Amino acid sequence: ILLGTLLVSSADACCPAPPSGKPVVNADQTVIMIWDAKTKTQHFIRKASFKSEADDFGFLVPTPNEPDLKESGNDAFPYLMKVTAPEEIVKKHPGGGCSPGCGVSMPAAKNALSVRVLKEVPWVAGFSAVVLEASSANALVAWLKKHGYNFSPEVQTWAKPYIEKGWKITALKVAKGDKQKQSVGANALRLTFKTDTPLFPYREPDYGKSLDALNAKRRLLRIYFIAEARYKGILTKETPWTGTAEWSGKLTSQQRSALLKKLNLPPTTGPEQFWLTEFEDVWPYRVMPADVYFWKDENQSVLKREPITVYVSSKIPNDAMAYALASIMIGPPVWTRLTRRERSSD
């Protein structure tokens, strides 16, 4: 739920909003999504990066309802990567050596302004955030312009279908620390909101020539999707999603507890049994017809990565280099002990 082109990152679709003449596009992204089918609640935790020539910029994130914004733990991402890593099979090699191996939206007030501020969060995970409710894409663009956000016809086109459906727009701003780098990272941000169907905001504005200016050609989208069962992602019937499941299976109760702790979420979050599916997508830089929605998969089998074979030497080293390395590692401690004994005997 984080894909726009005007404001910041971590929610539904996120639309970057750079200063005039300074392009920004989404780069590699890793997302953790926890779906509670009983309460119709989605937790969306995003660890993203951007390519930009701007010193600071913002972006927009659409959600079906008003989201709750919290900083989330970055440690959860390497933890899940380890969980879904391929099994290592150790074998002896005769020749030695190793082979390379959220809340419901507020009711609209009578005579409300065309853009209403539902919530302001001055600081969360390195962002300043404002949750907006707009009557039209034109009104949203006017508000962005008035409050220091840059806009474009492409952003207006991107926002229109979300506004027409009554979605809320979270506007975020982030500052880039190192002006020498085009890539920008941010702390993990969690958006929690109500929705009938879990989703990832896949739609983006038409980046056009910005891709050439930033040399943006390839990017990887990785989604860790957690629910009560195995799910699959669907774009449209005419345009299948290019993401594929690489790992799918149940987490143990210990893994569930450890993950929620790393995400700063209470132990009652989500279903009692976590089923994790990891999706990988070489996300194309082109205008998409829809967002990705997730549905329970007919295939409920466990999926694991192919194991990796790691070879270790079964022979005692017999060359001079091996013995030289051994003497370097063992020699100093032995010498230190001997000198200590000599001093104590004196």
GROMACS .gro file of C-alpha atoms in nm:
model
  346
    1ILE     CA    1   0.000   0.000   0.000
    2LEU     CA    2   0.258   0.246  -0.092
    3LEU     CA    3   0.297   0.354  -0.442
    4GLY     CA    4   0.240   0.714  -0.552
    5THR     CA    5   0.445   0.986  -0.717
    6LEU     CA    6   0.396   1.289  -0.503
    7LEU     CA    7   0.454   1.235  -0.135
    8VAL     CA    8   0.620   0.963   0.070
    9SER     CA    9   0.661   0.585   0.112
   10SER     CA   10   0.493   0.300   0.297
   11ALA     CA   11   0.130   0.225   0.248
   12ASP     CA   12  -0.077   0.149  -0.056
   13ALA     CA   13   0.032   0.297  -0.381
   14CYS     CA   14   0.318   0.540  -0.348
   15CYS     CA   15   0.362   0.836  -0.573
   16PRO     CA   16   0.691   1.032  -0.528
   17ALA     CA   17   0.666   1.413  -0.527
   18PRO     CA   18   1.002   1.580  -0.593
   19PRO     CA   19   1.089   1.946  -0.640
   20SER     CA   20   1.039   2.078  -0.991
   21GLY     CA   21   1.286   1.932  -1.238
   22LYS     CA   22   1.419   1.676  -0.985
   23PRO     CA   23   1.285   1.331  -1.076
   24VAL     CA   24   1.210   1.063  -0.816
   25VAL     CA   25   1.109   0.702  -0.882
   26ASN     CA   26   1.060   0.396  -0.664
   27ALA     CA   27   1.359   0.163  -0.658
   28ASP     CA   28   1.392  -0.181  -0.491
   29GLN     CA   29   1.127  -0.254  -0.230
   30THR     CA   30   1.074  -0.514   0.040
   31VAL     CA   31   0.734  -0.528   0.206
   32ILE     CA   32   0.585  -0.724   0.495
   33MET     CA   33   0.207  -0.761   0.484
   34ILE     CA   34   0.007  -0.918   0.767
   35TRP     CA   35  -0.355  -0.990   0.683
   36ASP     CA   36  -0.621  -1.064   0.946
   37ALA     CA   37  -0.919  -1.203   0.754
   38LYS     CA   38  -1.145  -1.207   1.062
   39THR     CA   39  -1.111  -0.836   1.138
   40LYS     CA   40  -1.045  -0.724   0.776
   41THR     CA   41  -0.727  -0.552   0.892
   42GLN     CA   42  -0.407  -0.516   0.692
   43HIS     CA   43  -0.070  -0.423   0.838
   44PHE     CA   44   0.159  -0.286   0.568
   45ILE     CA   45   0.527  -0.252   0.657
   46ARG     CA   46   0.751  -0.119   0.384
   47LYS     CA   47   1.126  -0.098   0.354
   48ALA     CA   48   1.185   0.095   0.036
   49SER     CA   49   1.442   0.298  -0.151
   50PHE     CA   50   1.413   0.570  -0.411
   51LYS     CA   51   1.621   0.707  -0.693
   52SER     CA   52   1.629   1.084  -0.686
   53GLU     CA   53   1.828   1.394  -0.779
   54ALA     CA   54   1.640   1.597  -0.516
   55ASP     CA   55   1.776   1.678  -0.168
   56ASP     CA   56   1.431   1.621  -0.020
   57PHE     CA   57   1.099   1.505  -0.156
   58GLY     CA   58   0.765   1.355  -0.061
   59PHE     CA   59   0.521   1.096  -0.182
   60LEU     CA   60   0.158   0.988  -0.159
   61VAL     CA   61   0.017   0.660  -0.033
   62PRO     CA   62  -0.346   0.562  -0.097
   63THR     CA   63  -0.541   0.338   0.145
   64PRO     CA   64  -0.909   0.234   0.142
   65ASN     CA   65  -0.956   0.377   0.494
   66GLU     CA   66  -0.775   0.611   0.730
   67PRO     CA   67  -0.449   0.438   0.836
   68ASP     CA   68  -0.274   0.424   1.169
   69LEU     CA   69   0.094   0.520   1.125
   70LYS     CA   70   0.374   0.374   1.336
   71GLU     CA   71   0.747   0.314   1.303
   72SER     CA   72   0.826  -0.054   1.262
   73GLY     CA   73   1.135  -0.259   1.329
   74ASN     CA   74   1.391  -0.300   1.052
   75ASP     CA   75   1.517  -0.625   1.209
   76ALA     CA   76   1.213  -0.814   1.083
   77PHE     CA   77   1.335  -0.803   0.721
   78PRO     CA   78   1.665  -0.993   0.764
   79TYR     CA   79   1.484  -1.228   1.003
   80LEU     CA   80   1.232  -1.333   0.737
   81MET     CA   81   1.507  -1.357   0.477
   82LYS     CA   82   1.678  -1.611   0.700
   83VAL     CA   83   1.353  -1.802   0.754
   84THR     CA   84   1.296  -1.843   0.379
   85ALA     CA   85   1.661  -1.906   0.288
   86PRO     CA   86   1.740  -2.236   0.114
   87GLU     CA   87   1.856  -2.525   0.326
   88GLU     CA   88   2.231  -2.586   0.324
   89ILE     CA   89   2.344  -2.945   0.272
   90VAL     CA   90   2.703  -2.996   0.385
   91LYS     CA   91   2.905  -3.257   0.198
   92LYS     CA   92   3.268  -3.358   0.214
   93HIS     CA   93   3.472  -3.276  -0.093
   94PRO     CA   94   3.757  -3.520  -0.165
   95GLY     CA   95   3.970  -3.251  -0.320
   96GLY     CA   96   3.931  -2.998  -0.036
   97GLY     CA   97   3.802  -2.646  -0.061
   98CYS     CA   98   3.448  -2.515  -0.088
   99SER     CA   99   3.219  -2.463  -0.380
  100PRO     CA  100   3.082  -2.115  -0.440
  101GLY     CA  101   2.799  -2.134  -0.336
  102CYS     CA  102  -0.597   0.096   1.137
  103GLY     CA  103  -0.905   0.271   1.189
  104VAL     CA  104  -1.224   0.334   0.989
  105SER     CA  105  -1.240   0.665   0.806
  106MET     CA  106  -1.417   0.957   0.971
  107PRO     CA  107  -1.762   1.049   0.835
  108ALA     CA  108  -1.764   1.346   0.603
  109ALA     CA  109  -1.888   1.663   0.766
  110LYS     CA  110  -2.149   1.883   0.603
  111ASN     CA  111  -2.010   2.174   0.406
  112ALA     CA  112  -1.663   2.018   0.435
  113LEU     CA  113  -1.372   2.164   0.245
  114SER     CA  114  -1.266   1.996  -0.077
  115VAL     CA  115  -0.961   1.860   0.107
  116ARG     CA  116  -0.986   1.769   0.475
  117VAL     CA  117  -0.693   1.685   0.704
  118LEU     CA  118  -0.790   1.373   0.901
  119LYS     CA  119  -0.464   1.332   1.089
  120GLU     CA  120  -0.122   1.494   1.125
  121VAL     CA  121   0.186   1.305   1.249
  122PRO     CA  122   0.488   1.539   1.276
  123TRP     CA  123   0.743   1.257   1.302
  124VAL     CA  124   0.718   0.884   1.233
  125ALA     CA  125   1.003   0.665   1.107
  126GLY     CA  126   1.182   0.970   0.964
  127PHE     CA  127   0.874   1.108   0.790
  128SER     CA  128   0.625   1.385   0.854
  129ALA     CA  129   0.280   1.259   0.758
  130VAL     CA  130  -0.063   1.405   0.684
  131VAL     CA  131  -0.368   1.188   0.611
  132LEU     CA  132  -0.602   1.361   0.362
  133GLU     CA  133  -0.955   1.317   0.237
  134ALA     CA  134  -1.017   1.486  -0.099
  135SER     CA  135  -1.332   1.545  -0.299
  136SER     CA  136  -1.145   1.538  -0.630
  137ALA     CA  137  -0.800   1.493  -0.781
  138ASN     CA  138  -0.802   1.864  -0.873
  139ALA     CA  139  -0.863   1.958  -0.509
  140LEU     CA  140  -0.583   1.728  -0.395
  141VAL     CA  141  -0.336   1.881  -0.640
  142ALA     CA  142  -0.436   2.233  -0.528
  143TRP     CA  143  -0.377   2.138  -0.163
  144LEU     CA  144  -0.038   1.984  -0.244
  145LYS     CA  145   0.070   2.295  -0.431
  146LYS     CA  146  -0.043   2.522  -0.146
  147HIS     CA  147   0.147   2.320   0.116
  148GLY     CA  148   0.478   2.292  -0.064
  149TYR     CA  149   0.435   1.963  -0.251
  150ASN     CA  150   0.515   1.957  -0.617
  151PHE     CA  151   0.266   1.809  -0.857
  152SER     CA  152   0.221   1.718  -1.221
  153PRO     CA  153  -0.055   1.610  -1.458
  154GLU     CA  154   0.079   1.253  -1.420
  155VAL     CA  155   0.021   1.263  -1.043
  156GLN     CA  156  -0.329   1.400  -1.093
  157THR     CA  157  -0.407   1.115  -1.331
  158TRP     CA  158  -0.264   0.864  -1.084
  159ALA     CA  159  -0.469   0.996  -0.790
  160LYS     CA  160  -0.804   1.025  -0.969
  161PRO     CA  161  -0.929   0.662  -0.938
  162TYR     CA  162  -0.840   0.649  -0.566
  163ILE     CA  163  -1.020   0.977  -0.494
  164GLU     CA  164  -1.328   0.863  -0.687
  165LYS     CA  165  -1.344   0.548  -0.470
  166GLY     CA  166  -1.323   0.755  -0.152
  167TRP     CA  167  -0.978   0.636  -0.051
  168LYS     CA  168  -0.761   0.835   0.189
  169ILE     CA  169  -0.426   0.976   0.077
  170THR     CA  170  -0.132   0.983   0.317
  171ALA     CA  171   0.118   1.252   0.223
  172LEU     CA  172   0.469   1.196   0.355
  173LYS     CA  173   0.789   1.395   0.333
  174VAL     CA  174   1.141   1.262   0.370
  175ALA     CA  175   1.485   1.430   0.357
  176LYS     CA  176   1.783   1.278   0.180
  177GLY     CA  177   2.090   1.284   0.403
  178ASP     CA  178   2.374   1.236   0.154
  179LYS     CA  179   2.344   1.475  -0.138
  180GLN     CA  180   2.604   1.277  -0.332
  181LYS     CA  181   2.382   0.969  -0.357
  182GLN     CA  182   2.088   0.915  -0.590
  183SER     CA  183   1.946   0.631  -0.380
  184VAL     CA  184   1.742   0.720  -0.073
  185GLY     CA  185   1.645   0.484   0.209
  186ALA     CA  186   1.410   0.530   0.501
  187ASN     CA  187   1.316   0.352   0.821
  188ALA     CA  188   1.042   0.092   0.800
  189LEU     CA  189   0.697   0.251   0.830
  190ARG     CA  190   0.383   0.057   0.919
  191LEU     CA  191   0.037   0.150   0.796
  192THR     CA  192  -0.253  -0.036   0.954
  193PHE     CA  193  -0.596   0.002   0.795
  194LYS     CA  194  -0.926  -0.169   0.721
  195THR     CA  195  -0.988  -0.324   0.381
  196ASP     CA  196  -1.213  -0.592   0.236
  197THR     CA  197  -0.925  -0.747   0.041
  198PRO     CA  198  -0.551  -0.722   0.110
  199LEU     CA  199  -0.359  -0.532  -0.155
  200PHE     CA  200  -0.029  -0.388  -0.269
  201PRO     CA  201  -0.049  -0.049  -0.448
  202TYR     CA  202   0.109  -0.142  -0.777
  203ARG     CA  203  -0.006   0.156  -0.985
  204GLU     CA  204   0.239   0.441  -1.038
  205PRO     CA  205   0.242   0.764  -1.238
  206ASP     CA  206   0.389   0.766  -1.586
  207TYR     CA  207   0.755   0.831  -1.507
  208GLY     CA  208   0.844   0.898  -1.872
  209LYS     CA  209   1.191   1.047  -1.924
  210SER     CA  210   1.263   1.040  -1.549
  211LEU     CA  211   1.370   0.679  -1.594
  212ASP     CA  212   1.644   0.780  -1.838
  213ALA     CA  213   1.761   1.066  -1.615
  214LEU     CA  214   1.804   0.831  -1.317
  215ASN     CA  215   1.920   0.529  -1.518
  216ALA     CA  216   1.632   0.331  -1.366
  217LYS     CA  217   1.593   0.004  -1.557
  218ARG     CA  218   1.546  -0.286  -1.316
  219ARG     CA  219   1.414  -0.320  -0.961
  220LEU     CA  220   1.311  -0.604  -0.735
  221LEU     CA  221   0.988  -0.613  -0.536
  222ARG     CA  222   0.985  -0.868  -0.254
  223ILE     CA  223   0.664  -0.920  -0.054
  224TYR     CA  224   0.646  -1.127   0.263
  225PHE     CA  225   0.271  -1.198   0.283
  226ILE     CA  226   0.139  -1.341   0.609
  227ALA     CA  227  -0.214  -1.470   0.658
  228GLU     CA  228  -0.398  -1.779   0.787
  229ALA     CA  229  -0.324  -1.973   0.466
  230ARG     CA  230  -0.131  -1.956   0.141
  231TYR     CA  231  -0.237  -1.664  -0.080
  232LYS     CA  232  -0.171  -1.558  -0.440
  233GLY     CA  233  -0.147  -1.215  -0.603
  234ILE     CA  234  -0.374  -1.108  -0.891
  235LEU     CA  235  -0.341  -0.797  -1.110
  236THR     CA  236  -0.613  -0.832  -1.377
  237LYS     CA  237  -0.747  -1.116  -1.588
  238GLU     CA  238  -0.597  -0.957  -1.898
  239THR     CA  239  -0.263  -0.872  -1.734
  240PRO     CA  240  -0.132  -1.139  -1.498
  241TRP     CA  241   0.095  -1.026  -1.217
  242THR     CA  242   0.462  -1.099  -1.287
  243GLY     CA  243   0.532  -1.182  -0.921
  244THR     CA  244   0.593  -1.547  -0.831
  245ALA     CA  245   0.587  -1.738  -0.502
  246GLU     CA  246   0.938  -1.849  -0.404
  247TRP     CA  247   0.865  -1.983  -0.053
  248SER     CA  248   0.546  -2.071   0.130
  249GLY     CA  249   0.482  -2.246   0.460
  250LYS     CA  250   0.369  -2.220   0.822
  251LEU     CA  251   0.574  -2.039   1.084
  252THR     CA  252   0.623  -2.195   1.424
  253SER     CA  253   0.473  -2.027   1.730
  254GLN     CA  254   0.825  -1.921   1.829
  255GLN     CA  255   0.886  -1.764   1.487
  256ARG     CA  256   0.549  -1.586   1.505
  257SER     CA  257   0.630  -1.438   1.845
  258ALA     CA  258   0.979  -1.333   1.739
  259LEU     CA  259   0.852  -1.164   1.421
  260LEU     CA  260   0.579  -0.964   1.598
  261LYS     CA  261   0.830  -0.850   1.857
  262LYS     CA  262   1.066  -0.729   1.585
  263LEU     CA  263   0.776  -0.543   1.418
  264ASN     CA  264   0.673  -0.374   1.746
  265LEU     CA  265   0.329  -0.537   1.722
  266PRO     CA  266   0.132  -0.699   2.007
  267PRO     CA  267   0.121  -1.082   2.027
  268THR     CA  268  -0.251  -1.082   1.938
  269THR     CA  269  -0.184  -0.934   1.591
  270GLY     CA  270  -0.315  -1.131   1.296
  271PRO     CA  271  -0.423  -1.495   1.283
  272GLU     CA  272  -0.314  -1.743   1.551
  273GLN     CA  273  -0.129  -1.949   1.290
  274PHE     CA  274   0.101  -1.755   1.054
  275TRP     CA  275   0.137  -1.885   0.700
  276LEU     CA  276   0.413  -1.696   0.518
  277THR     CA  277   0.440  -1.670   0.141
  278GLU     CA  278   0.734  -1.485  -0.012
  279PHE     CA  279   0.676  -1.330  -0.354
  280GLU     CA  280   0.946  -1.194  -0.582
  281ASP     CA  281   0.872  -0.964  -0.875
  282VAL     CA  282   1.103  -0.795  -1.123
  283TRP     CA  283   0.876  -0.491  -1.112
  284PRO     CA  284   0.856  -0.329  -1.457
  285TYR     CA  285   0.888   0.049  -1.488
  286ARG     CA  286   0.564   0.101  -1.677
  287VAL     CA  287   0.210   0.215  -1.611
  288MET     CA  288   0.004  -0.069  -1.462
  289PRO     CA  289  -0.373  -0.114  -1.508
  290ALA     CA  290  -0.447  -0.193  -1.142
  291ASP     CA  291  -0.310  -0.269  -0.797
  292VAL     CA  292  -0.222  -0.622  -0.685
  293TYR     CA  293  -0.489  -0.788  -0.469
  294PHE     CA  294  -0.433  -1.108  -0.273
  295TRP     CA  295  -0.671  -1.404  -0.252
  296LYS     CA  296  -0.651  -1.745  -0.088
  297ASP     CA  297  -0.469  -1.982  -0.322
  298GLU     CA  298  -0.627  -2.307  -0.439
  299ASN     CA  299  -0.280  -2.455  -0.398
  300GLN     CA  300  -0.214  -2.492  -0.024
  301SER     CA  301   0.104  -2.695  -0.056
  302VAL     CA  302   0.431  -2.603   0.113
  303LEU     CA  303   0.694  -2.445  -0.113
  304LYS     CA  304   1.064  -2.435  -0.034
  305ARG     CA  305   1.368  -2.310  -0.223
  306GLU     CA  306   1.602  -2.564  -0.373
  307PRO     CA  307   1.868  -2.662  -0.119
  308ILE     CA  308   2.225  -2.543  -0.162
  309THR     CA  309   2.512  -2.791  -0.135
  310VAL     CA  310   2.816  -2.667   0.055
  311TYR     CA  311   3.135  -2.871   0.018
  312VAL     CA  312   3.400  -2.896   0.289
  313SER     CA  313   3.740  -3.056   0.266
  314SER     CA  314   3.775  -3.419   0.378
  315LYS     CA  315   4.156  -3.421   0.360
  316ILE     CA  316   4.421  -3.281   0.589
  317PRO     CA  317   4.592  -2.986   0.417
  318ASN     CA  318   4.932  -3.084   0.286
  319ASP     CA  319   5.059  -2.769   0.123
  320ALA     CA  320   5.287  -2.505   0.266
  321MET     CA  321   5.025  -2.230   0.255
  322ALA     CA  322   4.784  -2.424   0.478
  323TYR     CA  323   5.054  -2.485   0.740
  324ALA     CA  324   5.165  -2.123   0.720
  325LEU     CA  325   4.811  -2.005   0.791
  326ALA     CA  326   4.783  -2.248   1.080
  327SER     CA  327   5.106  -2.121   1.233
  328ILE     CA  328   4.985  -1.762   1.204
  329MET     CA  329   4.660  -1.844   1.382
  330ILE     CA  330   4.798  -2.075   1.649
  331GLY     CA  331   5.149  -1.934   1.702
  332PRO     CA  332   5.074  -1.602   1.882
  333PRO     CA  333   4.847  -1.750   2.151
  334VAL     CA  334   5.096  -2.030   2.226
  335TRP     CA  335   5.386  -1.784   2.245
  336THR     CA  336   5.187  -1.560   2.481
  337ARG     CA  337   5.116  -1.851   2.716
  338LEU     CA  338   5.479  -1.960   2.717
  339THR     CA  339   5.605  -1.610   2.800
  340ARG     CA  340   5.348  -1.580   3.079
  341ARG     CA  341   5.467  -1.907   3.231
  342GLU     CA  342   5.829  -1.794   3.215
  343ARG     CA  343   5.744  -1.465   3.387
  344SER     CA  344   5.544  -1.638   3.661
  345SER     CA  345   5.825  -1.886   3.724
  346ASP     CA  346   6.072  -1.597   3.763
   0.00000   0.00000   0.00000
